[in-house]
Each structure stands twice: as C-alpha cells, then as structure tokens.
Coordinates of C-alpha atoms and ligand atoms in Angstrom, one line a residue:
M1 CA -45.6 -23.9 -9.6
S2 CA -43.1 -23.6 -12.5
E3 CA -40.2 -26.0 -12.6
Q4 CA -37.9 -23.0 -12.2
T5 CA -39.4 -22.0 -8.8
S6 CA -39.7 -25.5 -7.6
I7 CA -36.0 -26.5 -8.3
Q8 CA -35.0 -23.4 -6.3
N9 CA -37.1 -24.9 -3.4
L10 CA -34.8 -27.8 -3.1
F11 CA -31.8 -25.6 -2.0
N12 CA -30.8 -23.0 0.4
R13 CA -28.5 -20.1 -0.6
T14 CA -25.6 -19.4 1.8
S15 CA -22.8 -16.8 1.6
L16 CA -19.9 -17.5 -0.7
N17 CA -16.7 -18.6 1.0
E18 CA -13.0 -18.3 0.0
S19 CA -12.9 -22.2 0.2
S20 CA -15.2 -25.0 1.2
T21 CA -14.3 -28.3 2.8
V22 CA -16.5 -31.3 2.8
K23 CA -16.1 -34.7 4.4
V24 CA -17.6 -37.9 3.1
P25 CA -17.6 -41.1 5.2
G26 CA -16.7 -44.6 4.3
K27 CA -19.3 -47.3 4.1
L28 CA -19.8 -51.0 4.9
F29 CA -22.6 -53.4 4.2
I30 CA -24.3 -55.1 7.1
T31 CA -26.7 -57.2 5.0
G32 CA -28.4 -57.4 1.7
E33 CA -25.3 -57.4 -0.6
Y34 CA -25.7 -58.8 -4.1
A35 CA -29.5 -59.0 -3.9
I36 CA -29.5 -55.2 -3.6
L37 CA -28.3 -55.1 -7.3
F38 CA -32.0 -55.9 -8.2
P39 CA -35.0 -53.5 -8.1
K40 CA -37.1 -53.4 -4.9
Q41 CA -34.5 -55.4 -3.0
P42 CA -33.4 -54.0 0.5
A43 CA -30.1 -53.7 2.2
I44 CA -28.7 -52.3 5.5
I45 CA -25.4 -50.4 5.3
I46 CA -23.4 -48.2 7.7
A47 CA -21.4 -45.0 7.3
V48 CA -18.0 -45.2 9.1
D49 CA -15.8 -42.5 10.4
Q50 CA -12.9 -42.8 7.9
F51 CA -13.4 -39.9 5.5
L52 CA -12.6 -38.6 2.0
T53 CA -12.2 -34.9 2.2
A54 CA -12.6 -32.5 -0.7
Q55 CA -11.3 -28.9 -0.4
V56 CA -12.5 -26.5 -3.0
T57 CA -10.6 -23.2 -3.5
A58 CA -10.4 -20.4 -5.9
S59 CA -8.4 -21.1 -9.0
D60 CA -5.5 -18.6 -10.0
L61 CA -5.9 -19.6 -13.7
P62 CA -7.8 -17.3 -15.8
E63 CA -9.9 -20.0 -17.6
G64 CA -10.0 -23.2 -15.6
G65 CA -8.5 -25.0 -12.7
V66 CA -6.7 -28.1 -11.3
I67 CA -8.1 -31.1 -9.5
R68 CA -5.7 -33.3 -7.3
T69 CA -6.0 -36.3 -5.2
N70 CA -3.8 -38.3 -2.8
L71 CA -5.1 -41.5 -4.3
S72 CA -1.7 -42.5 -5.6
E73 CA -2.5 -43.7 -9.1
L74 CA -4.1 -40.5 -10.2
G75 CA -2.0 -37.5 -11.4
P76 CA -3.5 -34.0 -11.4
L77 CA -6.4 -33.2 -13.8
N78 CA -6.4 -29.8 -15.5
Y79 CA -9.6 -28.4 -16.9
V80 CA -10.5 -25.3 -18.9
R81 CA -13.9 -23.5 -19.2
Q82 CA -14.9 -22.7 -22.7
D83 CA -18.1 -20.7 -23.2
G84 CA -18.9 -21.5 -19.6
N85 CA -18.5 -25.3 -20.2
F86 CA -16.2 -27.5 -18.2
Q87 CA -13.7 -29.3 -20.5
V88 CA -10.9 -31.7 -20.1
S89 CA -8.6 -33.2 -22.8
A90 CA -9.8 -36.4 -24.5
N91 CA -6.8 -38.5 -23.1
T92 CA -7.7 -37.8 -19.5
A93 CA -6.9 -40.8 -17.1
S94 CA -10.0 -43.0 -16.8
G95 CA -9.8 -42.8 -13.0
W96 CA -11.1 -39.2 -13.2
H97 CA -14.3 -40.0 -15.0
Y98 CA -16.4 -40.3 -11.9
C99 CA -15.2 -36.9 -10.7
I100 CA -15.7 -35.3 -14.2
N101 CA -19.3 -36.6 -14.5
A102 CA -20.0 -35.4 -11.0
I103 CA -18.7 -31.9 -12.0
R104 CA -20.9 -32.0 -15.1
V105 CA -24.0 -32.9 -13.2
T106 CA -23.4 -30.3 -10.5
E107 CA -22.6 -27.5 -13.0
S108 CA -25.7 -28.3 -15.0
L109 CA -27.7 -28.0 -11.8
L110 CA -26.0 -24.7 -10.9
K111 CA -26.9 -23.3 -14.4
S112 CA -30.6 -24.3 -13.8
L113 CA -30.4 -22.5 -10.4
K114 CA -29.0 -19.5 -12.3
V115 CA -25.8 -19.5 -10.1
P116 CA -22.8 -18.0 -12.0
L117 CA -20.1 -20.6 -12.3
L118 CA -16.7 -19.9 -10.7
N119 CA -13.4 -21.4 -11.6
Y120 CA -12.1 -23.6 -8.7
N121 CA -9.5 -26.1 -7.8
I122 CA -10.3 -29.3 -5.9
Q123 CA -8.0 -31.3 -3.6
F124 CA -9.1 -34.7 -2.5
N125 CA -7.6 -36.4 0.6
S126 CA -8.6 -40.0 1.2
E127 CA -8.4 -41.9 4.4
L128 CA -10.2 -44.8 2.7
I129 CA -6.7 -46.2 1.9
N130 CA -3.9 -47.2 4.3
K131 CA -0.5 -45.7 4.5
D132 CA 0.7 -48.0 1.7
G133 CA -2.2 -46.9 -0.6
L134 CA -4.1 -50.2 0.1
K135 CA -7.9 -49.9 -0.1
F136 CA -9.8 -51.0 3.0
G137 CA -12.9 -51.7 0.8
L138 CA -14.8 -48.7 2.4
G139 CA -15.7 -47.3 -1.0
S140 CA -14.0 -44.7 -3.1
S141 CA -15.6 -44.0 -6.5
G142 CA -19.0 -43.2 -4.7
A143 CA -17.2 -41.1 -2.1
I144 CA -15.4 -39.1 -4.9
V145 CA -18.7 -38.4 -6.6
V146 CA -20.5 -37.3 -3.4
A147 CA -17.5 -35.1 -2.3
T148 CA -17.3 -33.5 -5.7
I149 CA -21.0 -32.6 -5.7
K150 CA -21.1 -31.3 -2.1
G151 CA -17.9 -29.4 -2.4
I152 CA -18.7 -27.6 -5.6
L153 CA -22.3 -26.7 -4.3
A154 CA -20.8 -25.4 -1.0
Y155 CA -18.2 -23.4 -2.8
H156 CA -21.0 -21.7 -4.9
G157 CA -23.1 -21.0 -1.7
V158 CA -25.7 -23.6 -2.5
Q159 CA -26.9 -26.2 0.1
A160 CA -29.3 -29.0 -0.6
L161 CA -32.2 -29.1 1.9
D162 CA -32.5 -32.9 1.7
H163 CA -30.0 -35.7 1.6
V164 CA -32.0 -37.4 -1.2
T165 CA -31.2 -34.5 -3.5
I166 CA -27.5 -35.2 -3.2
F167 CA -28.2 -39.0 -3.5
K168 CA -30.0 -38.3 -6.8
L169 CA -27.2 -36.0 -8.2
A170 CA -24.6 -38.7 -7.4
A171 CA -26.8 -41.5 -8.8
I172 CA -27.0 -39.4 -12.2
A173 CA -23.3 -38.9 -12.2
L174 CA -22.6 -42.6 -11.6
T175 CA -25.1 -43.5 -14.3
L176 CA -23.2 -41.3 -16.7
S177 CA -20.0 -43.1 -15.6
K178 CA -21.7 -46.4 -16.6
S179 CA -21.4 -47.8 -13.0
N180 CA -23.5 -50.9 -12.5
G181 CA -23.4 -50.7 -8.7
S182 CA -26.6 -50.8 -6.5
L183 CA -26.0 -47.2 -5.3
A184 CA -26.5 -48.5 -1.7
D185 CA -23.1 -46.9 -0.9
I186 CA -24.3 -43.5 -2.1
A187 CA -27.6 -43.7 -0.1
T188 CA -25.4 -44.4 3.0
I189 CA -22.7 -41.8 2.7
T190 CA -25.2 -39.0 2.0
T191 CA -27.4 -40.0 5.0
G192 CA -24.9 -41.1 7.6
G193 CA -25.4 -43.6 10.4
W194 CA -27.3 -46.9 10.0
V195 CA -29.2 -46.9 6.7
Y196 CA -32.0 -49.0 5.2
Y197 CA -32.0 -48.7 1.4
Q198 CA -34.3 -50.2 -1.1
S199 CA -33.1 -50.3 -4.8
F200 CA -35.0 -48.2 -7.2
D201 CA -35.4 -49.1 -10.9
R202 CA -32.0 -48.2 -12.3
E203 CA -33.1 -49.1 -15.8
W204 CA -35.5 -46.3 -15.6
L205 CA -32.8 -43.8 -14.6
K206 CA -30.5 -45.1 -17.4
E207 CA -33.3 -44.4 -20.0
M208 CA -34.0 -40.9 -18.4
V209 CA -30.2 -40.0 -18.5
H210 CA -29.7 -41.4 -22.1
A211 CA -32.8 -39.4 -23.2
N212 CA -30.9 -36.2 -21.9
T213 CA -33.5 -35.5 -19.3
P214 CA -32.3 -32.3 -17.5
V215 CA -30.7 -32.8 -14.1
A216 CA -33.1 -30.3 -12.5
S217 CA -36.2 -32.3 -13.8
L218 CA -34.8 -35.5 -12.5
L219 CA -34.3 -34.0 -9.1
L220 CA -38.0 -33.1 -9.0
M221 CA -39.3 -36.5 -9.9
N222 CA -40.2 -39.4 -7.6
W223 CA -37.8 -42.2 -8.3
P224 CA -39.6 -45.6 -8.7
D225 CA -39.3 -47.7 -5.6
L226 CA -36.5 -45.7 -4.0
V227 CA -36.5 -45.9 -0.1
I228 CA -33.7 -44.4 2.1
E229 CA -34.4 -44.6 5.9
S230 CA -32.3 -44.1 9.0
L231 CA -32.4 -46.9 11.5
N232 CA -32.3 -46.6 15.3
V233 CA -29.8 -49.1 16.9
P234 CA -30.3 -51.0 20.2
E235 CA -28.1 -49.3 22.8
E236 CA -26.3 -52.6 23.7
L237 CA -25.3 -53.3 20.1
S238 CA -21.6 -53.4 19.6
L239 CA -20.1 -53.6 16.1
L240 CA -16.5 -54.8 15.3
I241 CA -14.9 -54.5 11.9
G242 CA -12.2 -56.9 10.7
W243 CA -9.9 -56.1 7.8
T244 CA -8.5 -59.1 5.8
Q245 CA -5.6 -56.9 4.4
S246 CA -6.4 -58.1 1.0
P247 CA -8.2 -55.7 -1.3
A248 CA -11.0 -57.2 -3.4
S249 CA -12.6 -56.2 -6.6
T250 CA -16.4 -55.7 -6.4
E251 CA -16.6 -55.3 -10.2
N252 CA -15.0 -58.7 -10.8
L253 CA -17.2 -60.5 -8.4
V254 CA -20.4 -58.8 -9.5
G255 CA -19.4 -59.5 -13.1
Q256 CA -18.9 -63.2 -12.4
L257 CA -22.3 -63.4 -10.7
L258 CA -24.1 -61.6 -13.5
E259 CA -22.4 -63.7 -16.2
R260 CA -23.1 -67.0 -14.5
S261 CA -26.7 -66.4 -13.2
N262 CA -30.0 -65.6 -14.7
P263 CA -32.4 -63.5 -12.8
S264 CA -35.3 -65.7 -13.9
D265 CA -33.8 -69.0 -12.7
D266 CA -35.6 -70.6 -9.8
V267 CA -32.5 -70.8 -7.7
F268 CA -31.8 -67.1 -8.3
K269 CA -35.3 -66.0 -7.7
S270 CA -35.4 -68.0 -4.4
F271 CA -32.1 -66.3 -3.4
L272 CA -33.7 -62.8 -3.9
K273 CA -36.9 -63.9 -2.0
S274 CA -34.9 -65.2 1.0
A275 CA -32.6 -62.2 0.9
M276 CA -35.6 -59.8 1.0
T277 CA -37.3 -61.7 3.9
S278 CA -34.0 -61.8 6.0
V279 CA -33.2 -58.1 5.4
E280 CA -36.8 -57.1 6.3
R281 CA -36.7 -59.3 9.4
M282 CA -33.5 -57.5 10.4
R283 CA -35.1 -54.1 9.8
S284 CA -37.9 -55.1 12.1
G285 CA -35.2 -56.2 14.6
F286 CA -33.8 -52.6 14.5
Q287 CA -37.3 -51.2 14.9
A288 CA -38.0 -53.4 17.9
K289 CA -34.4 -52.8 19.3
N290 CA -34.0 -56.6 19.4
L291 CA -30.3 -57.4 19.2
A292 CA -30.8 -61.2 19.2
S293 CA -33.0 -61.0 16.0
I294 CA -30.4 -58.7 14.3
Q295 CA -27.8 -61.3 15.1
D296 CA -29.9 -64.2 13.8
E297 CA -30.3 -62.5 10.5
I298 CA -26.5 -61.9 10.2
Q299 CA -26.3 -65.7 10.4
V300 CA -29.1 -66.3 7.9
Y301 CA -27.6 -63.9 5.3
R302 CA -24.1 -65.5 5.8
Q303 CA -25.7 -68.8 4.8
L304 CA -27.5 -67.3 1.9
L305 CA -24.2 -65.9 0.6
L306 CA -22.5 -69.3 1.1
E307 CA -25.3 -70.9 -1.0
L308 CA -24.9 -68.3 -3.7
S309 CA -21.2 -68.9 -3.8
R310 CA -21.7 -72.6 -4.1
T311 CA -24.2 -72.2 -6.9
Y312 CA -22.3 -69.8 -8.9
Q313 CA -18.7 -70.6 -7.9
L314 CA -17.9 -67.3 -6.3
N315 CA -15.2 -66.8 -3.8
I316 CA -17.2 -64.4 -1.5
E317 CA -16.2 -65.7 1.9
T318 CA -12.4 -66.2 1.6
K319 CA -10.6 -68.4 4.1
E320 CA -9.5 -65.2 6.1
L321 CA -13.2 -64.2 6.3
T322 CA -14.1 -67.6 7.5
Q323 CA -11.4 -67.4 10.2
F324 CA -12.8 -64.0 11.2
I325 CA -16.4 -65.4 11.4
E326 CA -15.5 -68.6 13.2
T327 CA -13.2 -66.9 15.7
A328 CA -16.0 -64.5 16.7
L329 CA -18.6 -67.1 17.4
P330 CA -17.3 -68.5 20.7
H331 CA -17.2 -64.9 21.9
S332 CA -21.0 -64.5 21.1
Y333 CA -20.1 -62.1 18.2
I334 CA -22.1 -63.1 15.1
A335 CA -20.1 -62.2 11.9
K336 CA -20.2 -62.3 8.1
S337 CA -18.4 -60.9 5.1
S338 CA -19.3 -57.3 4.2
G339 CA -20.2 -56.2 0.7
A340 CA -18.8 -58.2 -2.3
G341 CA -16.4 -60.2 0.0
G342 CA -13.4 -61.9 -1.7
G343 CA -11.3 -60.0 0.9
D344 CA -11.8 -56.5 2.2
C345 CA -13.8 -56.4 5.5
G346 CA -16.1 -58.5 7.7
I347 CA -18.5 -57.2 10.3
A348 CA -19.3 -58.8 13.7
I349 CA -22.1 -57.9 16.0
G350 CA -22.3 -58.6 19.7
H351 CA -23.5 -57.2 23.1
Q352 CA -21.6 -54.2 24.4
D353 CA -21.0 -55.9 27.8
I354 CA -18.9 -58.6 26.3
E355 CA -15.2 -58.2 26.7
T356 CA -13.5 -58.1 23.2
E357 CA -9.8 -57.9 24.0
T358 CA -9.2 -61.6 23.7
L359 CA -11.3 -61.8 20.5
I360 CA -9.3 -59.0 18.9
K361 CA -6.0 -60.6 19.9
E362 CA -7.2 -64.0 18.4
W363 CA -8.1 -62.2 15.1
E364 CA -4.7 -60.4 15.0
S365 CA -2.8 -63.6 15.6
G366 CA -4.3 -64.7 12.3
D367 CA -4.6 -62.4 9.3
I368 CA -7.3 -60.1 10.6
V369 CA -6.7 -56.5 11.6
A370 CA -9.5 -55.0 13.8
L371 CA -10.2 -51.5 12.4
P372 CA -11.1 -49.0 15.1
L373 CA -13.9 -47.4 13.2
Q374 CA -17.2 -46.0 14.6
V375 CA -20.4 -45.6 12.8
T376 CA -21.1 -41.9 12.1
P377 CA -24.2 -40.3 13.5
P378 CA -26.9 -39.6 10.9
F379 CA -26.1 -36.3 9.2
S380 CA -28.1 -33.3 9.8
T381 CA -29.3 -31.3 6.8
E382 CA -26.9 -28.5 7.7
T383 CA -24.1 -30.8 6.6
T384 CA -25.9 -31.8 3.4
Ligands
PMV401 O1 -17.6 -54.7 -1.4 P1 -18.4 -53.5 -1.5 O2 -18.5 -52.7 -0.2 O3 -18.0 -52.7 -2.7 O4 -19.9 -53.9 -1.7 C1 -20.5 -54.5 -2.9 C2 -21.9 -54.9 -2.7 C3 -22.6 -55.5 -3.9 O5 -24.0 -55.7 -3.5 C4 -22.1 -56.9 -4.2 C5 -22.5 -54.6 -5.1 C6 -23.3 -53.3 -5.0 O6 -23.1 -52.4 -5.8 O7 -24.2 -53.2 -4.1
MG402 MG1 -15.6 -54.9 -0.9

C-alpha cells in the first residue's frame, strides 16, 4: 500500500460545517509523576470534566484569520495565508507558540490528505482557570494544542479514527514548541477517563522532527515504547480533588530536578525502579478492581516523592498539600500531591460509602478547596 493511501486510512471524511466546536478536558496525575519523564516509565492519569473549548468559524478576511482566547494574558493573534502557508508576524507573543505549531502540524497533515485549506478564526474558552484567571493546574498548553488540532480537523471535515493519531499530532506540535514534558497529559486528554501511559523515546521523536520527517510519515510509524491504555475502575472507588489555591510551575520544578540529578546516579535509578514497580502494582490493582491495593500504591508513591524531594531539595509536597493528605487519612481517604506539586492540586481516594462532608469541611477550614470535578468517561472515536 502506498503511503498516500495508508495515511487516508487513518481518517474519516465528514461533511463540512459552518463552524466546529471541540471540548478538551483537564487532567490530573494519579501516580507516576517525575519518573514518567524517562523512557519506558509508566504513569496513571485522569481526564476531568473542566474543559477548554475551541470554536472554529469561517474567517471574513480575504487572506487569513484571527485567533482569540479568554486566557487573560494573551491578546488576539492575526495570521495571513501566503501561497497557502500559515504565517504570523515575527514578534508574536510567545504564549501563542503552542497553538501556532499545532496549526502548522495540522495544516501539513491536511495538505498530505489533499484537503483544500480554508481560512478560519478560532476562539478558545478555558475553564482550566478560575474567575480571577488563576490556574488550577489542570493543564493548558497541552489542552490548547489538542483543541487546535481537533478543531481545525473537524472544521475541514476530517476525523481521526483513533485517539493515538491525535496524540501523535499533538506530540509533534509540542516537540516543535521545545516542550520537555512527558506528554502524559496529551495521552490522557485525547483518550479520556482513567489512563495508563508508558513514555516513549522522546529523543527519537526529537530527531525525527529535526530531520523534517513529514507529519504523515510520523503518523504511520510505530513509536518506540509508546503505550496508552484505558483503565477500568472499581465501582466503589471515590476520588476527591483538593486545590491548594496556589498555582505552581511544573517547568521550574522539573528544571530543578533535571539540574540537580543525574539519571545514571544509583539513587535516581533506584527511584525510577521503585516508581515503575509501584505504578505497575497500581495498574494490576485496577485490573483486579482492588481498591485497597490502589490505595496502598498512593501511599507508596507519596513516600517515593518525599524521598525524591529530600534528595534533591524540591518542594513537591507543600505544607498545604501535607495538610490535605493528613486530614484525609483519619477518614480512610488515601491522598498525595498530583503532578509536579509545589501547590496546584492533590488527589484522595476512598470508598464510596464513606461520608465525606466532614472531611471536605475540615479541608475548607484550612487552605484547601474541594473541586467538584468528575472523571470524564473514556472518549468514543466519534469524538476523536
Ligand atoms: O503538575 P502537572 O499536572 O503539570 O504535572 C507534571 C508532571 C511531571 O511528571 C512532573 C512532568 C511531566 O511532564 O509529566
Ligand atoms: Mg501542577
């Protein structure tokens, strides 16, 4: 089969609409953070029902369009299309780079699919921030990339048949944007629900992207070690999310770890090994629908993060997060920080029959706000 016919096989063609609206969820780490930055390491992450929406509509401008967002710091982005190519002025705000790279990757794919490019406007609306513009730590750069890709494809009447195709497009866009994240967030917000993700070799992708490998060819390749799987959850499992009200910078914390550690140090190797064992045991806990073993591994991973923080002087579990975790324990909810820590959110897992009103009141008499979020169901391919 030629590459041209097989790239077509990854997509469905739907009718063109006057506008398309796509919704991308927020995400939170359950376990495996930090270790997931390294190849073959696993993590478990959830998609939550706080959304970033992208609405794509026809542009009135003869040769270009406008992209807007309610993320307060970013003004509108004007683009023009010259000889069919998407172009923005050189002094564009750096906050738009994720979106711009997502557009470039998507348009390059549309060209390979021989789909004529339309001029469009995009309006983003994010619920991943509160009314004062404060981030909850549910993700935003990854969500912008995925919303851009899905929105533009839908507007052109193109639908991916598999979530992994959208994951790969987003991973290429983020690599072009020089993101050094694990991409666990992308795996989760393209799949929905509870997700098991195993890191692929991101150095391989970097080399492929820098060698200008066409997007369509990358979509047709198997990516080394990539695993994305939906997990089934024990029915009695209840998840609570606590927000510390203080936004944290993943980039700073990851930067500190990478600067202070050496992946070939024995201490670091031992962290990666224990992290892998614990996440794999939790995955087995999901497969066996064993709530107690899932809770045990939350506790194990919390200890691993505390050790990592001590070794490399990282403030992962802030005093607010410790308060969140210790308040939960007497109520039989097992808790830990989520993601990079340093603020943002914590997660707590318990049995659905346990009364939680008192626990939530205790949290709220401190600094913790319980966020009324639900895990989304896994997405069907119709919503890819
Ligand atoms: O705090 P968050 O939700 O951005 O999670 C960061 C998790 C890390 O493993 C520390 C980094 C990453 O890219 O996975
Ligand atoms: Mg965070």
